[in-house]
Tab-separated table of C-alpha atoms in Angstrom:
chain	number	residue	atom	x	y	z
A	28	ASN	CA	58.823	97.240	110.267
A	29	THR	CA	60.421	94.927	112.327
A	30	TRP	CA	60.955	92.484	108.677
A	31	ARG	CA	61.681	96.141	106.868
A	32	LYS	CA	64.586	97.341	109.533
A	33	LYS	CA	65.905	93.437	108.088
A	34	ASN	CA	65.389	94.086	104.677
A	35	PRO	CA	65.675	98.053	104.321
A	36	ASP	CA	66.154	96.676	100.363
A	37	HIS	CA	62.697	96.299	100.377
A	38	ALA	CA	59.746	98.297	99.405
A	39	MET	CA	56.859	99.406	101.805
A	40	ALA	CA	54.700	97.720	99.300
A	41	VAL	CA	56.778	94.194	99.340
A	42	ALA	CA	56.308	94.657	103.399
A	43	ALA	CA	52.833	95.291	103.338
A	44	VAL	CA	52.446	91.550	101.320
A	45	HIS	CA	54.982	89.794	104.075
A	46	ALA	CA	52.925	90.587	106.409
A	47	LEU	CA	49.127	89.805	104.866
A	48	THR	CA	50.922	86.800	104.375
A	49	LYS	CA	51.906	86.567	108.047
A	50	VAL	CA	48.362	87.111	108.935
A	51	ILE	CA	47.534	84.169	107.070
A	52	GLU	CA	49.756	81.459	108.450
A	53	ARG	CA	48.995	82.795	111.996
A	54	SER	CA	45.062	82.930	111.065
A	55	LYS	CA	42.877	80.393	112.237
A	56	ALA	CA	39.991	80.380	110.048
A	57	GLN	CA	38.567	77.689	109.039
A	58	THR	CA	36.713	79.139	106.189
A	59	MET	CA	37.713	81.240	102.969
A	60	MET	CA	34.985	83.962	103.997
A	61	GLU	CA	36.782	84.258	107.712
A	62	LEU	CA	40.190	84.514	106.071
A	63	GLN	CA	39.132	87.227	104.514
A	64	LYS	CA	37.339	88.180	106.504
A	65	ASP	CA	40.988	88.344	108.783
A	66	LEU	CA	42.793	89.427	106.178
A	67	LYS	CA	40.610	92.184	105.750
A	68	ASP	CA	40.948	93.841	109.277
A	69	ALA	CA	44.474	93.902	108.754
A	70	VAL	CA	44.234	95.847	105.350
A	71	GLU	CA	43.275	98.095	107.389
A	72	SER	CA	44.886	98.134	109.736
A	73	LEU	CA	47.874	98.731	107.979
A	74	LYS	CA	46.256	101.778	106.216
A	75	GLU	CA	45.780	103.228	109.383
A	76	GLU	CA	49.560	102.556	110.435
A	77	VAL	CA	50.775	104.080	107.648
A	78	LYS	CA	48.317	106.634	106.118
A	79	SER	CA	47.859	107.598	102.557
A	80	SER	CA	50.331	105.281	101.532
A	81	ILE	CA	49.709	105.287	97.766
A	82	SER	CA	52.382	101.736	97.292
A	83	LEU	CA	50.641	99.930	100.479
A	84	LYS	CA	47.247	100.243	99.364
A	85	ALA	CA	48.233	99.649	95.642
A	86	SER	CA	50.101	96.368	96.930
A	87	CYS	CA	46.912	95.636	99.349
A	88	GLU	CA	44.574	95.881	96.442
A	89	LEU	CA	46.529	93.930	94.371
A	90	PHE	CA	47.284	90.809	96.817
A	91	SER	CA	43.051	90.633	97.941
A	92	ARG	CA	42.212	90.664	94.287
A	93	TYR	CA	44.471	87.779	94.066
A	94	VAL	CA	42.742	86.236	97.163
A	95	THR	CA	39.511	86.231	96.072
A	96	ARG	CA	41.098	84.872	92.300
A	97	THR	CA	42.322	82.186	94.154
A	98	SER	CA	39.812	80.873	95.983
A	99	LEU	CA	37.480	80.931	93.303
A	100	ASP	CA	39.961	78.611	91.587
A	101	ILE	CA	41.206	76.286	94.371
A	102	THR	CA	38.044	75.202	96.219
A	103	ASP	CA	40.055	73.377	98.859
A	104	PHE	CA	40.415	75.826	102.056
A	105	SER	CA	43.615	73.670	102.814
A	106	LYS	CA	45.335	73.844	99.875
A	107	CYS	CA	43.981	77.509	98.845
A	108	ARG	CA	45.271	78.627	101.858
A	109	GLN	CA	49.269	77.350	101.407
A	110	ARG	CA	48.969	78.466	97.528
A	111	LEU	CA	48.237	82.076	99.075
A	112	ILE	CA	51.004	81.435	101.212
A	113	THR	CA	53.906	80.730	98.301
A	114	ARG	CA	52.500	83.457	96.754
A	115	GLY	CA	52.842	85.804	99.615
A	116	LYS	CA	56.668	85.041	100.475
A	117	GLU	CA	57.174	84.870	95.993
A	118	PHE	CA	56.109	88.300	95.969
A	119	ALA	CA	60.103	89.823	97.588
A	120	GLU	CA	61.646	88.265	95.355
A	121	ALA	CA	59.233	89.053	92.714
A	122	SER	CA	59.615	92.675	93.412
A	123	MET	CA	63.291	92.567	93.161
A	124	GLU	CA	63.249	90.792	90.280
A	125	SER	CA	61.139	93.483	88.638
A	126	ARG	CA	63.722	96.100	89.570
A	127	SER	CA	66.522	93.981	87.456
A	128	ARG	CA	63.975	94.546	84.411
A	129	ILE	CA	63.306	97.917	84.875
A	130	ALA	CA	67.302	98.321	85.461
A	131	ASN	CA	67.989	96.095	81.617
A	132	PHE	CA	65.320	98.141	79.700
A	133	GLY	CA	66.210	101.509	81.212
A	134	VAL	CA	69.936	101.532	80.317
A	135	ARG	CA	69.532	101.617	76.710
A	136	PHE	CA	67.975	105.247	77.910
A	137	ILE	CA	71.869	106.171	79.102
A	138	GLN	CA	74.439	106.953	77.053
A	139	ASN	CA	78.162	108.192	77.754
A	140	GLY	CA	77.828	111.234	78.692
A	141	THR	CA	74.452	111.757	79.511
A	142	ARG	CA	73.190	114.132	81.970
A	143	ILE	CA	70.341	112.691	84.369
A	144	LEU	CA	68.189	115.053	86.847
A	145	VAL	CA	66.895	112.419	89.399
A	146	HIS	CA	64.360	113.680	92.404
A	147	GLY	CA	65.007	112.553	96.216
A	148	SER	CA	65.595	108.871	96.386
A	149	SER	CA	63.730	106.136	94.668
A	150	ARG	CA	65.467	102.197	94.773
A	151	VAL	CA	64.237	101.202	91.252
A	152	VAL	CA	65.413	104.905	90.006
A	153	ASN	CA	68.954	104.006	91.725
A	154	HIS	CA	68.734	100.518	90.577
A	155	LEU	CA	68.809	101.616	87.049
A	156	LEU	CA	71.803	103.728	87.705
A	157	MET	CA	73.758	101.319	89.101
A	158	HIS	CA	73.338	98.507	86.604
A	159	ALA	CA	74.322	100.954	84.132
A	160	HIS	CA	77.112	102.168	85.950
A	161	LYS	CA	78.174	98.863	86.265
A	162	SER	CA	77.851	97.763	82.405
A	163	GLY	CA	80.334	100.543	81.600
A	164	LYS	CA	78.799	103.702	81.102
A	165	LYS	CA	79.944	106.611	81.778
A	166	PHE	CA	77.705	109.302	82.935
A	167	SER	CA	76.992	111.985	85.604
A	168	VAL	CA	73.566	112.341	88.161
A	169	MET	CA	72.247	116.167	89.641
A	170	ILE	CA	70.075	114.764	92.632
A	171	THR	CA	68.092	117.354	94.106
A	172	GLU	CA	67.816	117.637	98.338
A	173	GLY	CA	64.386	116.148	98.212
A	174	ARG	CA	62.890	118.192	100.950
A	175	PRO	CA	61.603	118.142	103.810
A	176	GLU	CA	63.224	114.816	104.750
A	177	CYS	CA	66.338	115.355	102.079
A	178	SER	CA	66.182	111.715	100.625
A	179	GLY	CA	68.516	112.972	97.848
A	180	TYR	CA	71.504	113.252	100.660
A	181	LYS	CA	70.908	109.667	100.876
A	182	THR	CA	70.524	108.580	97.155
A	183	ALA	CA	74.013	110.759	96.625
A	184	LYS	CA	75.601	108.575	99.961
A	185	GLU	CA	74.742	105.000	97.857
A	186	LEU	CA	75.894	106.395	93.872
A	187	ALA	CA	78.777	108.487	95.030
A	188	LYS	CA	79.630	104.963	97.328
A	189	ARG	CA	80.077	103.085	93.586
A	190	GLY	CA	81.968	105.514	91.941
A	191	ILE	CA	79.207	107.523	89.694
A	192	LEU	CA	79.916	110.660	89.420
A	193	CYS	CA	76.946	112.833	91.052
A	194	LYS	CA	76.246	116.337	92.375
A	195	LEU	CA	73.378	117.616	95.161
A	196	ILE	CA	71.563	120.855	93.918
A	197	LEU	CA	69.069	122.737	95.727
A	198	ASP	CA	65.091	122.086	94.689
A	199	SER	CA	64.233	125.028	93.876
A	200	ALA	CA	67.389	125.084	91.617
A	201	VAL	CA	65.940	122.618	89.112
A	202	ALA	CA	65.233	125.126	86.245
A	203	THR	CA	68.765	126.609	86.936
A	204	THR	CA	70.167	123.818	85.724
A	205	MET	CA	67.875	122.079	83.489
A	206	ASP	CA	69.143	123.759	80.342
A	207	ASP	CA	72.399	121.102	81.949
A	208	THR	CA	70.656	117.776	81.627
A	209	ASP	CA	70.076	115.739	79.386
A	210	LEU	CA	67.072	113.285	80.836
A	211	VAL	CA	65.289	113.453	84.273
A	212	LEU	CA	64.787	109.985	85.954
A	213	VAL	CA	62.207	109.649	88.678
A	214	GLY	CA	60.161	106.943	90.834
A	215	ALA	CA	56.582	106.591	91.737
A	216	GLU	CA	54.757	106.657	94.942
A	217	GLY	CA	52.057	105.142	92.926
A	218	VAL	CA	50.588	104.979	88.397
A	219	VAL	CA	47.459	106.078	88.540
A	220	GLU	CA	44.567	105.261	86.025
A	221	ASN	CA	45.088	107.567	83.388
A	222	GLY	CA	48.524	107.181	83.031
A	223	GLY	CA	50.048	109.758	85.373
A	224	VAL	CA	51.913	108.986	88.095
A	225	ILE	CA	52.139	109.942	91.813
A	226	ASN	CA	55.324	110.520	93.167
A	227	LYS	CA	57.407	112.776	95.579
A	228	VAL	CA	56.625	115.966	95.629
A	229	GLY	CA	58.291	118.769	93.481
A	230	THR	CA	57.619	116.028	90.755
A	231	TYR	CA	55.133	117.733	89.080
A	232	GLN	CA	57.207	121.392	88.550
A	233	ILE	CA	60.538	119.260	87.671
A	234	ALA	CA	57.998	117.510	84.502
A	235	MET	CA	56.764	120.934	83.826
A	236	VAL	CA	60.373	122.508	83.708
A	237	ALA	CA	61.264	119.718	81.612
A	238	SER	CA	58.170	119.763	79.422
A	239	LEU	CA	59.101	123.706	78.471
A	240	LEU	CA	62.845	123.254	77.748
A	241	ARG	CA	62.002	119.739	75.497
A	242	LYS	CA	63.718	117.121	78.220
A	243	PRO	CA	62.631	113.693	78.134
A	244	VAL	CA	61.041	112.379	81.226
A	245	TYR	CA	61.253	108.848	82.380
A	246	VAL	CA	59.161	107.044	85.165
A	247	ALA	CA	60.596	104.144	86.570
A	248	SER	CA	57.894	101.978	88.761
A	249	GLU	CA	57.438	98.565	89.207
A	250	SER	CA	54.144	97.275	88.274
A	251	TYR	CA	52.626	96.936	91.772
A	252	LYS	CA	52.535	100.467	92.006
A	253	PHE	CA	49.653	100.444	89.691
A	254	THR	CA	46.721	102.016	91.346
A	255	ARG	CA	42.515	102.133	90.855
A	256	ILE	CA	42.284	105.864	91.686
A	257	PHE	CA	41.708	108.659	88.644
A	258	PRO	CA	42.923	112.001	90.642
A	259	LEU	CA	41.249	115.094	88.276
A	260	CYS	CA	43.530	117.865	89.885
A	261	GLN	CA	46.084	117.733	93.026
A	262	GLN	CA	43.789	118.217	95.683
A	263	ASP	CA	42.595	114.464	94.737
A	264	VAL	CA	45.795	113.477	95.671
A	265	PRO	CA	45.796	111.251	99.238
A	266	GLN	CA	48.396	112.965	101.508
A	267	ARG	CA	50.605	112.141	104.133
A	268	VAL	CA	50.868	114.723	107.300
A	269	ASP	CA	54.422	114.933	109.163
A	270	ASN	CA	55.977	117.115	111.929
A	271	TYR	CA	58.193	118.870	109.411
A	272	HIS	CA	57.321	122.173	110.692
A	273	ALA	CA	58.113	121.088	114.375
A	274	GLU	CA	61.883	119.283	113.470
A	275	LEU	CA	62.349	122.991	111.585
A	276	LYS	CA	61.460	124.917	115.197
A	277	LYS	CA	63.772	122.836	117.386
A	278	VAL	CA	66.929	124.087	115.695
A	279	GLY	CA	65.252	127.813	115.430
A	280	VAL	CA	63.511	128.246	112.215
A	281	GLY	CA	59.974	128.175	111.059
A	282	PRO	CA	57.054	129.545	110.371
A	283	PRO	CA	55.133	131.891	112.946
A	284	SER	CA	52.559	130.076	114.857
A	285	ASN	CA	49.558	132.373	113.140
A	286	VAL	CA	50.885	131.231	109.765
A	287	PRO	CA	50.017	128.053	108.552
A	288	PHE	CA	52.462	125.862	106.705
A	289	PHE	CA	51.613	123.863	103.962
A	290	ASN	CA	54.204	121.019	103.104
A	291	PRO	CA	52.393	118.408	100.929
A	292	ALA	CA	54.357	114.762	100.592
A	293	CYS	CA	53.750	113.964	97.000
A	294	ASP	CA	52.003	115.562	94.089
A	295	TYR	CA	50.684	114.253	90.525
A	296	THR	CA	51.933	114.986	87.239
C-alpha cells in the first residue's frame, strides 16, 4: 500500500510484483525450493489482502511461472535470485511502456470528431485518450459515473484538466446516449482464456447496447492481465465485497434492512 501511494500511476498488478520482488530480496532462503515456498506464502497473503482482484491474481501467477522457468534455466541459486530481483524491478517500467504501446496502436481508431464512450476509470484508457489529444486529434468523451465508487469523476477530472472535451452521464443513461456515440472504449480487470473480458460492472450491458446499435467496442488492456480462468456465466466471476450500502446509510439513503443488496464489482463480457 505504501508503494502504491508513492506510485499512483501504477496498477495493483504492478504493486503485487513489486511486493514479491521485495520478498525475494529479504528472503533468508538458501535453496530455490525454500524461496519458492516464501513466494507462495506471499502470493496467498496478497490474494487474501485484496480478495477477488483478477489483475492481482493474474500478475502473481505470471511472476510465479517466471520464477519456475528461471530456476530451470539458471541452476546457480544466487545468480537465479539476482535475475528474479532484476526482472521484478523492470516489470513496473515495462508496464508503463506497455501503456505507451497500446496508446500508439489505439490512436488510429480515433479520428477528428470521434465521439467516445468510456466506462468508469482505466489508467490505460486515459493514457490512450491523452496521447490522442496530444497528437492533435479533436474528439469528445462521454464518461459514465461508474457507480458505486463514481470512478468516472476521476476520469473526467483528469481528461478535462488536459483540455479534452468530456461529459459525465448516468450509468443508466448509456442506452439513451449510444446513438450519439461512435465507439466504446473500456479497460479490463482481466482477459480470460476464451477472449472474454472481466471489467467494472456495467461493461456487459454497455457492450450489449453497443452491439444492438452496431457500435464498435474496443478493450485496452496490458498483457499481464491475461488470466487462466474460463467463466461460463456471470456467476463464475470472482466478486469483491464492499460496504457501499453502509456508506449510503450514512447520508440517509439505502435499501430497507430486510431487503438484500446486490452490488457486484465487475462483470463478464
